[in-house]
């Protein structure tokens, strides 16, 4: 069931969907704060066992260009830099303050810094909202103080910033104890401070760096999107990476994502919480299928944000995008000295949805001649050819134009380093050439040759696939949300939902029908005699279903009997159903029996709605019926969607082939199903203030031209008393 929190969720944030940016223009921006020419460090020391000691040393070590003011009551100087006993005694207003004092002194320190005129206050100290209500209250007061003084609070509980672009290091990690900070045009904003320094260290080994790495901490005031927004305008940043646990302001996230899409700056997203999807016990199938991670995924897809599931892959993909100037990648060439390795790779690439390029016939002929092989094509098996020959083959592949990138799978062979160098050099600087170096130590010289040329390599095929998959998804915003009035289907009638928190099939289908969604005919009877009378007005065969607000899944308790050929069978069905349900669920109150027409044939789909806490109504479509949760083959998008977008969603299912018709079967009526999905999505959007969950399961989809029919439905509404069934006598 839905949790109280979900039901009580404040909807107002969703109403601001169209809002673009926050209106706190009068407050200093991240850009202004990072342009600081003076910094005060409160809690600085020389003690390297303390955060304050390490952070202060790193700030000095990386030669920040501005003025640095350590505050210390016990020392006259730290590492030769004169200290000040209090913030109030500083000779000027510091633009940026960094606070590393114990928690109990933090509030007064924030106050002193803001009073002195700091524009930004980074609170490294932890144990605020991260530690419980008492800490949360102090955190709230810190924000209040900052606001009053027109300053921004950053953190608390954050690990500051590593910014090679600004030569500004406010971070205590010993990974920064290096002479030179490598700068690359990649910005990173992280909800985990530790991950930030780890990535910095890892990237450095490959000669790769970042523009700014920012730890957001508790996000009491400045939040992740403020920093991403800064990076989008930052001339030192071309690619954005983020690590997100949860969003502070989903409407703002959408707005910033739209800005990234418009600017064409790739945004790579590492998000935890994947396994929480569908973890809660749900009223409907839809809710368990469209958990919060799926909604997040859908919104990222709409805005072209690329989700990755591994931090190293995120960094490697960013490096590839920078190295090859964000070149779009659609089709791949595979090259290897080993036919086996290439064949295995092709299987994996196909599973990952990465298509192989088809070379021109002329290229195939030329490859055959150069390699002296009986046949040639993609993958290119260059066997034991000399580096010169392999280089020539690479040249042909790059020149052909069908492939946007090459993946070279290197196995043990003589002169590996020369072979790799020949491939990299012949491809040219601009043609993306990625290597998987399978051998161990024997290939280290080859690795070194690639590092020299700044050509990316991977030690495992998995890593390469992750990066290629992400790269393949770059630049594919799917902002096909139907939002214009002219996309609204004509003839949607105004509906008022019946009272009640949970609605059964009969009432739910009445609402669906008013939205122009085809449903099968039927009525509710209170007993067997009435059921027989109702059936006389229907076309046989018919179906009888139990009606009870205590029963969610009717067929689980023997509450659905199909294919009843005549009136006598209907009477028998009601009587036997009554006996069975009473036996299986003695406490369930039976409100009646739904008698309805049987729909012959058709393939079962589920169409549903789940109101997501962050993003509002999400529309879900998948292969349905009893197997729905088992198959878990669904597509999710923000409602409303146009029929075109709905058709795209259907096309993205694993079962897409089913729709096109398999094994001699006629294709299904995708047009009718897309229209139905779009209409359900408008229903969800129009009733976002009431509708929490909706399951239309199954929708029976017939072959092309035959249309589709919703034969079951249930809905969960917000904030209303228990339902009172209106039995149709
Ligand atoms: P439940 O509450 O168990 O989901 P349904 O109303 O969906 O009950 O019925 C269970 C199954 O019976 C459906 O998945 C579908 O296969 C079949 N069914 C139900 N109603 C009809 C109908 N009117 N015509 C054809 N098949 C039906
Ligand atoms: Mg059902």
Coordinates of N, CA and C in Angstrom, one line a residue, residues 340-534:
X340 N 37.9 -15.1 -32.8 CA 37.1 -15.5 -31.6 C 36.7 -14.3 -30.8
X341 N 37.7 -13.5 -30.5 CA 37.5 -12.3 -29.7 C 36.5 -11.4 -30.3
X342 N 36.6 -11.2 -31.6 CA 35.7 -10.3 -32.4 C 34.3 -10.9 -32.4
X343 N 34.2 -12.2 -32.5 CA 32.8 -12.8 -32.5 C 32.1 -12.7 -31.2
X344 N 32.9 -12.9 -30.1 CA 32.3 -12.7 -28.7 C 31.9 -11.3 -28.5
X345 N 32.7 -10.3 -29.0 CA 32.4 -8.9 -28.9 C 31.1 -8.6 -29.6
X346 N 31.0 -9.2 -30.8 CA 29.8 -8.8 -31.6 C 28.5 -9.3 -30.9
X347 N 28.6 -10.4 -30.2 CA 27.4 -10.9 -29.4 C 27.1 -9.8 -28.3
X348 N 28.1 -9.4 -27.6 CA 27.9 -8.5 -26.5 C 27.4 -7.1 -27.0
X349 N 27.9 -6.7 -28.1 CA 27.5 -5.4 -28.7 C 26.1 -5.4 -29.1
X350 N 25.7 -6.6 -29.7 CA 24.3 -6.7 -30.1 C 23.4 -6.7 -28.9
X351 N 23.7 -7.4 -27.9 CA 22.9 -7.3 -26.6 C 22.8 -5.9 -26.1
X352 N 23.9 -5.2 -26.2 CA 23.9 -3.8 -25.7 C 23.2 -2.8 -26.6
X353 N 22.7 -3.3 -27.8 CA 22.0 -2.4 -28.7 C 23.0 -1.5 -29.5
X354 N 24.2 -1.9 -29.6 CA 25.2 -1.1 -30.4 C 25.4 -1.7 -31.8
X355 N 24.9 -1.0 -32.8 CA 24.9 -1.6 -34.1 C 26.3 -1.5 -34.8
X356 N 26.6 -2.5 -35.5 CA 27.9 -2.5 -36.3 C 27.7 -1.8 -37.6
X357 N 28.7 -1.1 -38.0 CA 28.6 -0.4 -39.3 C 28.7 -1.4 -40.5
X358 N 28.0 -1.0 -41.5 CA 28.1 -1.9 -42.8 C 29.0 -1.1 -43.8
X359 N 30.2 -1.6 -44.0 CA 31.1 -0.9 -44.9 C 30.6 -0.9 -46.4
X360 N 31.0 0.0 -47.1 CA 30.8 0.1 -48.6 C 31.5 -1.2 -49.2
X361 N 30.9 -1.7 -50.3 CA 31.4 -2.8 -51.0 C 32.9 -2.6 -51.4
X362 N 33.1 -1.4 -51.8 CA 34.5 -1.0 -52.2 C 35.5 -1.2 -51.1
X363 N 35.0 -0.7 -49.9 CA 35.9 -0.8 -48.7 C 36.2 -2.3 -48.4
X364 N 35.1 -3.1 -48.4 CA 35.3 -4.6 -48.2 C 36.3 -5.2 -49.2
X365 N 36.2 -4.8 -50.4 CA 37.2 -5.3 -51.4 C 38.6 -4.9 -51.1
X366 N 38.7 -3.6 -50.8 CA 40.1 -3.1 -50.5 C 40.6 -3.7 -49.2
X367 N 39.8 -4.0 -48.2 CA 40.2 -4.7 -47.0 C 40.7 -6.1 -47.3
X368 N 40.0 -6.7 -48.2 CA 40.4 -8.1 -48.6 C 41.8 -8.1 -49.2
X369 N 42.0 -7.2 -50.1 CA 43.3 -7.1 -50.8 C 44.4 -6.8 -49.8
X370 N 44.2 -5.7 -49.0 CA 45.2 -5.3 -48.0 C 45.6 -6.4 -47.1
X371 N 44.5 -7.1 -46.5 CA 44.8 -8.1 -45.5 C 45.1 -9.5 -46.1
X372 N 44.9 -9.6 -47.5 CA 45.2 -10.9 -48.1 C 44.3 -12.0 -47.6
X373 N 43.0 -11.6 -47.3 CA 42.1 -12.6 -46.7 C 41.0 -13.0 -47.7
X374 N 40.5 -14.2 -47.6 CA 39.5 -14.6 -48.6 C 38.2 -13.8 -48.5
X375 N 37.9 -13.2 -47.3 CA 36.7 -12.3 -47.3 C 37.0 -11.3 -46.2
X376 N 36.3 -10.2 -46.3 CA 36.5 -9.1 -45.3 C 35.2 -8.3 -45.1
X377 N 35.2 -7.7 -44.0 CA 34.0 -6.9 -43.6 C 34.1 -6.5 -42.2
X378 N 33.0 -6.1 -41.6 CA 33.0 -5.7 -40.2 C 32.4 -6.9 -39.4
X379 N 33.1 -7.4 -38.4 CA 34.4 -7.1 -37.8 C 35.6 -7.4 -38.7
X380 N 36.6 -6.6 -38.6 CA 37.8 -6.7 -39.4 C 38.8 -7.6 -38.6
X381 N 39.0 -8.8 -39.1 CA 39.9 -9.8 -38.5 C 41.3 -9.6 -39.2
X382 N 42.2 -8.9 -38.5 CA 43.5 -8.6 -39.2 C 44.6 -9.7 -38.9
X383 N 44.2 -10.7 -38.1 CA 45.0 -11.9 -37.9 C 46.4 -11.5 -37.5
X384 N 47.5 -12.1 -38.1 CA 48.8 -11.8 -37.7 C 49.5 -10.8 -38.6
X385 N 48.7 -9.9 -39.2 CA 49.3 -9.0 -40.2 C 50.3 -8.0 -39.5
X386 N 51.2 -7.5 -40.3 CA 52.2 -6.6 -39.7 C 51.5 -5.2 -39.4
X387 N 52.2 -4.5 -38.4 CA 51.6 -3.2 -38.1 C 51.3 -2.3 -39.3
X388 N 52.1 -2.3 -40.3 CA 51.9 -1.5 -41.5 C 50.6 -1.8 -42.1
X389 N 50.4 -3.2 -42.3 CA 49.1 -3.6 -42.9 C 47.9 -3.3 -42.1
X390 N 48.0 -3.5 -40.8 CA 46.9 -3.2 -39.9 C 46.6 -1.7 -39.9
X391 N 47.6 -0.9 -40.0 CA 47.4 0.6 -40.1 C 46.7 0.9 -41.4
X392 N 47.0 0.2 -42.5 CA 46.3 0.5 -43.8 C 44.8 0.1 -43.7
X393 N 44.6 -1.0 -43.0 CA 43.2 -1.5 -42.8 C 42.4 -0.4 -42.0
X394 N 43.1 0.1 -41.0 CA 42.4 1.1 -40.2 C 42.1 2.3 -41.0
X395 N 43.0 2.7 -41.8 CA 42.8 3.9 -42.7 C 41.5 3.7 -43.6
X396 N 41.4 2.5 -44.1 CA 40.2 2.2 -45.0 C 38.9 2.3 -44.2
X397 N 39.0 1.8 -43.0 CA 37.8 1.8 -42.1 C 37.4 3.2 -41.8
X398 N 38.4 4.0 -41.4 CA 38.1 5.4 -41.0 C 37.5 6.2 -42.2
X399 N 38.1 5.9 -43.4 CA 37.7 6.7 -44.6 C 36.4 6.2 -45.1
X400 N 36.0 5.0 -44.8 CA 34.7 4.5 -45.3 C 33.5 5.4 -44.9
X401 N 33.5 5.8 -43.7 CA 32.4 6.7 -43.2 C 31.2 6.1 -42.6
X402 N 31.1 4.8 -42.8 CA 29.9 4.1 -42.1 C 30.0 4.0 -40.6
X403 N 31.3 3.8 -40.2 CA 31.5 3.7 -38.7 C 31.9 5.1 -38.2
X404 N 31.3 5.4 -37.0 CA 31.7 6.6 -36.3 C 32.8 6.4 -35.3
X405 N 33.1 5.1 -35.0 CA 34.2 4.8 -34.1 C 34.6 3.4 -34.3
X406 N 35.8 3.1 -33.9 CA 36.3 1.7 -34.0 C 36.7 1.2 -32.6
X407 N 36.4 -0.1 -32.4 CA 36.8 -0.7 -31.1 C 37.8 -1.8 -31.5
X408 N 39.0 -1.7 -31.0 CA 40.1 -2.6 -31.3 C 40.3 -3.5 -30.1
X409 N 40.1 -4.8 -30.4 CA 40.2 -5.8 -29.3 C 41.6 -6.5 -29.5
X410 N 42.5 -6.2 -28.5 CA 43.9 -6.6 -28.7 C 44.1 -7.9 -27.8
X411 N 44.6 -8.9 -28.5 CA 45.0 -10.2 -27.7 C 46.5 -10.3 -27.9
X412 N 47.1 -11.3 -27.2 CA 48.5 -11.4 -27.3 C 49.0 -11.7 -28.8
X413 N 50.0 -11.0 -29.1 CA 50.6 -11.1 -30.5 C 51.9 -10.4 -30.4
X414 N 52.8 -10.7 -31.4 CA 54.1 -10.0 -31.4 C 53.9 -8.5 -31.7
X415 N 54.8 -7.7 -31.4 CA 54.9 -6.2 -31.6 C 53.5 -5.6 -31.4
X416 N 52.9 -5.9 -30.2 CA 51.6 -5.3 -29.9 C 51.7 -3.8 -29.9
X417 N 52.8 -3.3 -29.3 CA 52.9 -1.8 -29.1 C 52.9 -1.1 -30.5
X418 N 53.6 -1.7 -31.4 CA 53.7 -1.1 -32.8 C 52.3 -1.2 -33.5
X419 N 51.7 -2.4 -33.3 CA 50.3 -2.5 -33.9 C 49.4 -1.5 -33.4
X420 N 49.3 -1.3 -32.0 CA 48.4 -0.4 -31.5 C 48.8 1.1 -31.9
X421 N 50.0 1.4 -32.0 CA 50.5 2.7 -32.4 C 50.1 2.9 -33.9
X422 N 50.2 1.9 -34.7 CA 49.9 2.0 -36.1 C 48.4 2.3 -36.3
X423 N 47.6 1.5 -35.5 CA 46.1 1.7 -35.6 C 45.8 3.2 -35.2
X424 N 46.3 3.6 -34.0 CA 45.9 4.9 -33.5 C 46.4 6.0 -34.5
X425 N 47.6 5.9 -35.0 CA 48.1 6.9 -35.9 C 47.3 6.9 -37.2
X426 N 47.0 5.7 -37.8 CA 46.3 5.7 -39.1 C 44.9 6.2 -38.9
X427 N 44.3 6.0 -37.8 CA 42.9 6.5 -37.6 C 42.8 8.0 -37.6
X428 N 43.9 8.6 -37.2 CA 43.9 10.1 -37.2 C 43.4 10.6 -35.9
X429 N 43.6 11.8 -35.5 CA 43.3 12.4 -34.2 C 41.8 12.4 -34.0
X430 N 41.0 12.6 -35.1 CA 39.6 12.8 -34.8 C 38.7 11.6 -34.9
X431 N 39.2 10.5 -35.4 CA 38.4 9.3 -35.5 C 38.4 8.5 -34.2
X432 N 37.3 8.4 -33.5 CA 37.3 7.7 -32.2 C 37.8 6.3 -32.3
X433 N 38.9 6.0 -31.7 CA 39.4 4.6 -31.7 C 39.7 4.2 -30.3
X434 N 38.9 3.2 -29.8 CA 39.0 2.7 -28.5 C 39.6 1.3 -28.5
X435 N 40.4 1.1 -27.4 CA 41.0 -0.2 -27.4 C 40.6 -1.0 -26.2
X436 N 40.5 -2.3 -26.3 CA 40.4 -3.2 -25.2 C 41.6 -4.0 -25.2
X437 N 42.5 -3.9 -24.2 CA 43.7 -4.6 -24.1 C 43.5 -5.8 -23.2
X438 N 43.3 -6.9 -23.8 CA 43.0 -8.2 -23.0 C 44.2 -8.7 -22.3
X439 N 45.4 -8.8 -22.9 CA 46.5 -9.4 -22.1 C 46.9 -8.6 -20.9
X440 N 47.8 -9.2 -20.0 CA 48.2 -8.6 -18.8 C 49.5 -7.8 -19.1
X441 N 50.5 -8.1 -18.3 CA 51.8 -7.3 -18.4 C 52.4 -7.2 -19.8
X442 N 52.2 -8.3 -20.5 CA 52.9 -8.4 -21.8 C 52.4 -7.2 -22.8
X443 N 51.3 -6.6 -22.4 CA 50.8 -5.6 -23.3 C 51.0 -4.2 -22.7
X444 N 51.8 -4.1 -21.6 CA 52.0 -2.8 -21.0 C 52.6 -1.8 -21.9
X445 N 53.5 -2.2 -22.8 CA 54.1 -1.3 -23.7 C 53.1 -0.7 -24.7
X446 N 52.1 -1.6 -25.0 CA 51.0 -1.1 -25.9 C 50.2 -0.1 -25.2
X447 N 49.9 -0.4 -23.9 CA 49.1 0.6 -23.1 C 49.9 2.0 -23.1
X448 N 51.2 1.9 -22.9 CA 51.9 3.1 -22.8 C 51.9 3.9 -24.1
X449 N 51.9 3.1 -25.2 CA 51.9 3.8 -26.6 C 50.6 4.5 -26.7
X450 N 49.5 4.0 -26.2 CA 48.2 4.6 -26.3 C 48.1 5.8 -25.4
X451 N 48.6 5.7 -24.1 CA 48.6 6.8 -23.2 C 49.3 8.0 -23.9
X452 N 50.5 7.7 -24.5 CA 51.2 8.8 -25.2 C 50.4 9.5 -26.2
X453 N 49.5 8.8 -26.9 CA 48.7 9.3 -27.9 C 47.4 9.8 -27.4
X454 N 47.2 9.7 -26.1 CA 45.9 10.1 -25.5 C 44.7 9.3 -26.1
X455 N 44.9 8.1 -26.4 CA 43.9 7.3 -27.0 C 43.4 6.4 -25.8
X456 N 42.0 6.4 -25.6 CA 41.5 5.6 -24.5 C 41.6 4.1 -24.7
X457 N 42.0 3.4 -23.6 CA 41.9 2.0 -23.6 C 41.3 1.4 -22.4
X458 N 40.8 0.2 -22.5 CA 40.1 -0.5 -21.4 C 40.8 -1.8 -21.2
X459 N 40.8 -2.3 -19.9 CA 41.4 -3.6 -19.7 C 40.3 -4.7 -19.8
X460 N 39.1 -4.3 -19.7 CA 38.0 -5.3 -19.8 C 37.0 -4.9 -20.8
X461 N 36.4 -5.9 -21.4 CA 35.4 -5.6 -22.4 C 34.1 -5.0 -21.8
X462 N 33.8 -5.4 -20.6 CA 32.7 -4.8 -19.9 C 32.8 -3.3 -19.8
X463 N 34.0 -2.8 -19.4 CA 34.2 -1.3 -19.3 C 33.9 -0.7 -20.6
X464 N 34.5 -1.3 -21.7 CA 34.3 -0.7 -23.0 C 32.8 -0.6 -23.4
X465 N 32.1 -1.7 -23.1 CA 30.7 -1.7 -23.5 C 29.9 -0.6 -22.7
X466 N 30.2 -0.5 -21.4 CA 29.5 0.6 -20.6 C 29.7 1.9 -21.3
X467 N 30.9 2.2 -21.7 CA 31.2 3.5 -22.2 C 30.6 3.7 -23.6
X468 N 30.7 2.6 -24.4 CA 30.1 2.7 -25.8 C 28.5 2.9 -25.7
X469 N 27.9 2.2 -24.7 CA 26.5 2.3 -24.5 C 26.1 3.7 -24.2
X470 N 26.8 4.3 -23.2 CA 26.6 5.7 -22.8 C 26.8 6.6 -24.0
X471 N 27.8 6.4 -24.7 CA 28.2 7.3 -25.8 C 27.1 7.2 -26.9
X472 N 26.6 6.0 -27.1 CA 25.5 5.8 -28.1 C 24.3 6.6 -27.7
X473 N 24.1 6.8 -26.4 CA 22.8 7.4 -26.0 C 23.0 9.0 -26.0
X474 N 24.2 9.5 -26.1 CA 24.4 10.9 -26.0 C 23.7 11.6 -27.2
X475 N 23.1 12.8 -26.8 CA 22.5 13.6 -27.8 C 21.2 13.1 -28.3
X476 N 20.6 12.2 -27.5 CA 19.3 11.7 -27.9 C 18.2 12.1 -26.9
X477 N 18.0 13.4 -26.8 CA 16.9 13.9 -25.9 C 15.6 13.4 -26.6
X478 N 14.7 13.0 -25.7 CA 13.4 12.6 -26.3 C 12.3 13.4 -25.6
X479 N 12.4 14.7 -25.9 CA 11.4 15.6 -25.3 C 10.1 15.6 -25.9
X480 N 9.6 14.4 -26.2 CA 8.3 14.3 -27.0 C 7.1 14.3 -26.1
X481 N 7.3 15.0 -24.9 CA 6.1 15.1 -24.0 C 5.0 15.8 -24.8
X482 N 3.8 15.3 -24.8 CA 2.7 16.1 -25.4 C 2.3 17.1 -24.4
X483 N 2.5 18.4 -24.7 CA 2.1 19.4 -23.8 C 1.3 20.5 -24.4
X484 N 1.4 20.6 -25.7 CA 0.7 21.6 -26.4 C -0.8 21.3 -26.5
X485 N -1.6 22.3 -26.4 CA -3.0 22.1 -26.5 C -3.4 21.4 -27.8
X486 N -2.7 21.7 -28.9 CA -3.1 21.1 -30.1 C -2.8 19.7 -30.2
X487 N -2.0 19.2 -29.2 CA -1.7 17.7 -29.2 C -2.7 17.0 -28.4
X488 N -3.6 17.8 -27.7 CA -4.6 17.1 -26.8 C -5.6 16.5 -27.7
X489 N -5.9 15.2 -27.5 CA -6.9 14.5 -28.3 C -8.2 15.2 -28.2
X490 N -8.9 15.3 -29.3 CA -10.2 16.0 -29.3 C -11.2 15.1 -28.6
X491 N -12.2 15.8 -28.0 CA -13.3 15.0 -27.4 C -13.1 14.4 -26.0
X492 N -12.1 14.9 -25.3 CA -11.9 14.3 -23.9 C -13.0 15.0 -23.1
X493 N -13.8 14.2 -22.5 CA -14.9 14.9 -21.7 C -14.4 15.1 -20.3
X494 N -15.0 16.1 -19.7 CA -14.7 16.4 -18.3 C -15.2 15.3 -17.4
X495 N -14.4 14.7 -16.6 CA -14.9 13.7 -15.7 C -14.7 14.1 -14.2
X496 N -15.6 13.7 -13.4 CA -15.4 13.8 -12.0 C -15.2 12.4 -11.4
X497 N -14.2 12.2 -10.7 CA -14.0 10.9 -10.2 C -15.0 10.6 -9.1
X498 N -15.5 9.3 -9.1 CA -16.4 9.0 -8.0 C -15.6 9.1 -6.7
X499 N -16.4 9.3 -5.6 CA -15.7 9.3 -4.3 C -15.1 8.0 -4.0
X500 N -14.1 7.9 -3.2 CA -13.5 6.7 -2.8 C -12.0 6.7 -3.0
X501 N -11.3 6.0 -2.2 CA -9.8 6.0 -2.3 C -9.4 5.0 -3.4
X502 N -10.0 3.8 -3.3 CA -9.7 2.7 -4.3 C -10.9 2.5 -5.1
X503 N -10.7 2.5 -6.4 CA -11.9 2.2 -7.3 C -11.7 0.9 -8.0
X504 N -12.8 0.1 -8.1 CA -12.7 -1.2 -8.7 C -12.9 -1.0 -10.2
X505 N -13.0 -2.2 -10.9 CA -13.1 -2.2 -12.3 C -14.2 -1.4 -12.9
X506 N -15.4 -1.5 -12.3 CA -16.6 -0.9 -13.0 C -16.4 0.6 -13.0
X507 N -16.1 1.2 -11.9 CA -16.0 2.7 -11.9 C -14.8 3.2 -12.7
X508 N -13.7 2.4 -12.6 CA -12.5 2.9 -13.3 C -12.8 2.9 -14.8
X509 N -13.5 1.8 -15.3 CA -13.7 1.7 -16.7 C -14.7 2.8 -17.2
X510 N -15.6 3.2 -16.3 CA -16.5 4.3 -16.6 C -15.7 5.6 -16.9
X511 N -14.7 5.8 -16.1 CA -13.8 7.0 -16.3 C -13.0 6.9 -17.6
X512 N -12.5 5.7 -17.8 CA -11.7 5.4 -19.0 C -12.6 5.7 -20.3
X513 N -13.8 5.2 -20.2 CA -14.7 5.4 -21.3 C -15.0 6.8 -21.6
X514 N -15.1 7.6 -20.6 CA -15.3 9.1 -20.8 C -14.1 9.7 -21.5
X515 N -13.0 9.1 -21.4 CA -11.8 9.6 -22.1 C -11.6 9.0 -23.5
X516 N -12.7 8.4 -24.0 CA -12.6 7.8 -25.3 C -11.8 6.5 -25.4
X517 N -11.6 5.8 -24.3 CA -10.9 4.6 -24.3 C -11.8 3.4 -24.4
X518 N -11.7 2.5 -25.4 CA -12.6 1.5 -25.6 C -12.6 0.4 -24.5
X519 N -13.8 0.2 -23.9 CA -13.9 -0.8 -22.9 C -15.0 -1.8 -23.3
X520 N -15.1 -3.0 -22.7 CA -16.1 -3.9 -23.0 C -17.4 -3.6 -22.2
X521 N -18.5 -4.0 -22.7 CA -19.8 -3.6 -22.0 C -20.1 -4.6 -20.8
X522 N -20.7 -4.0 -19.8 CA -21.1 -4.8 -18.7 C -21.7 -4.1 -17.6
X523 N -22.3 -4.8 -16.6 CA -23.0 -4.1 -15.5 C -22.8 -5.0 -14.2
X524 N -23.1 -4.4 -13.1 CA -22.9 -5.1 -11.8 C -24.3 -5.6 -11.3
X525 N -24.3 -6.9 -10.9 CA -25.5 -7.5 -10.4 C -25.3 -7.8 -8.9
X526 N -26.4 -7.9 -8.1 CA -26.2 -8.2 -6.7 C -26.3 -9.7 -6.5
X527 N -26.9 -10.4 -7.4 CA -27.0 -11.9 -7.2 C -27.1 -12.6 -8.5
X528 N -27.3 -13.9 -8.4 CA -27.3 -14.8 -9.6 C -28.4 -14.4 -10.6
X529 N -29.6 -14.2 -10.0 CA -30.8 -13.9 -10.9 C -30.6 -12.6 -11.7
X530 N -30.1 -11.6 -10.9 CA -29.8 -10.3 -11.6 C -28.7 -10.5 -12.7
X531 N -27.8 -11.3 -12.4 CA -26.7 -11.5 -13.3 C -27.2 -12.1 -14.6
X532 N -28.1 -13.1 -14.5 CA -28.7 -13.7 -15.6 C -29.5 -12.7 -16.5
X533 N -30.2 -11.8 -15.8 CA -31.0 -10.7 -16.5 C -30.1 -9.8 -17.2
X534 N -29.0 -9.4 -16.6 CA -28.0 -8.5 -17.3 C -27.4 -9.2 -18.5

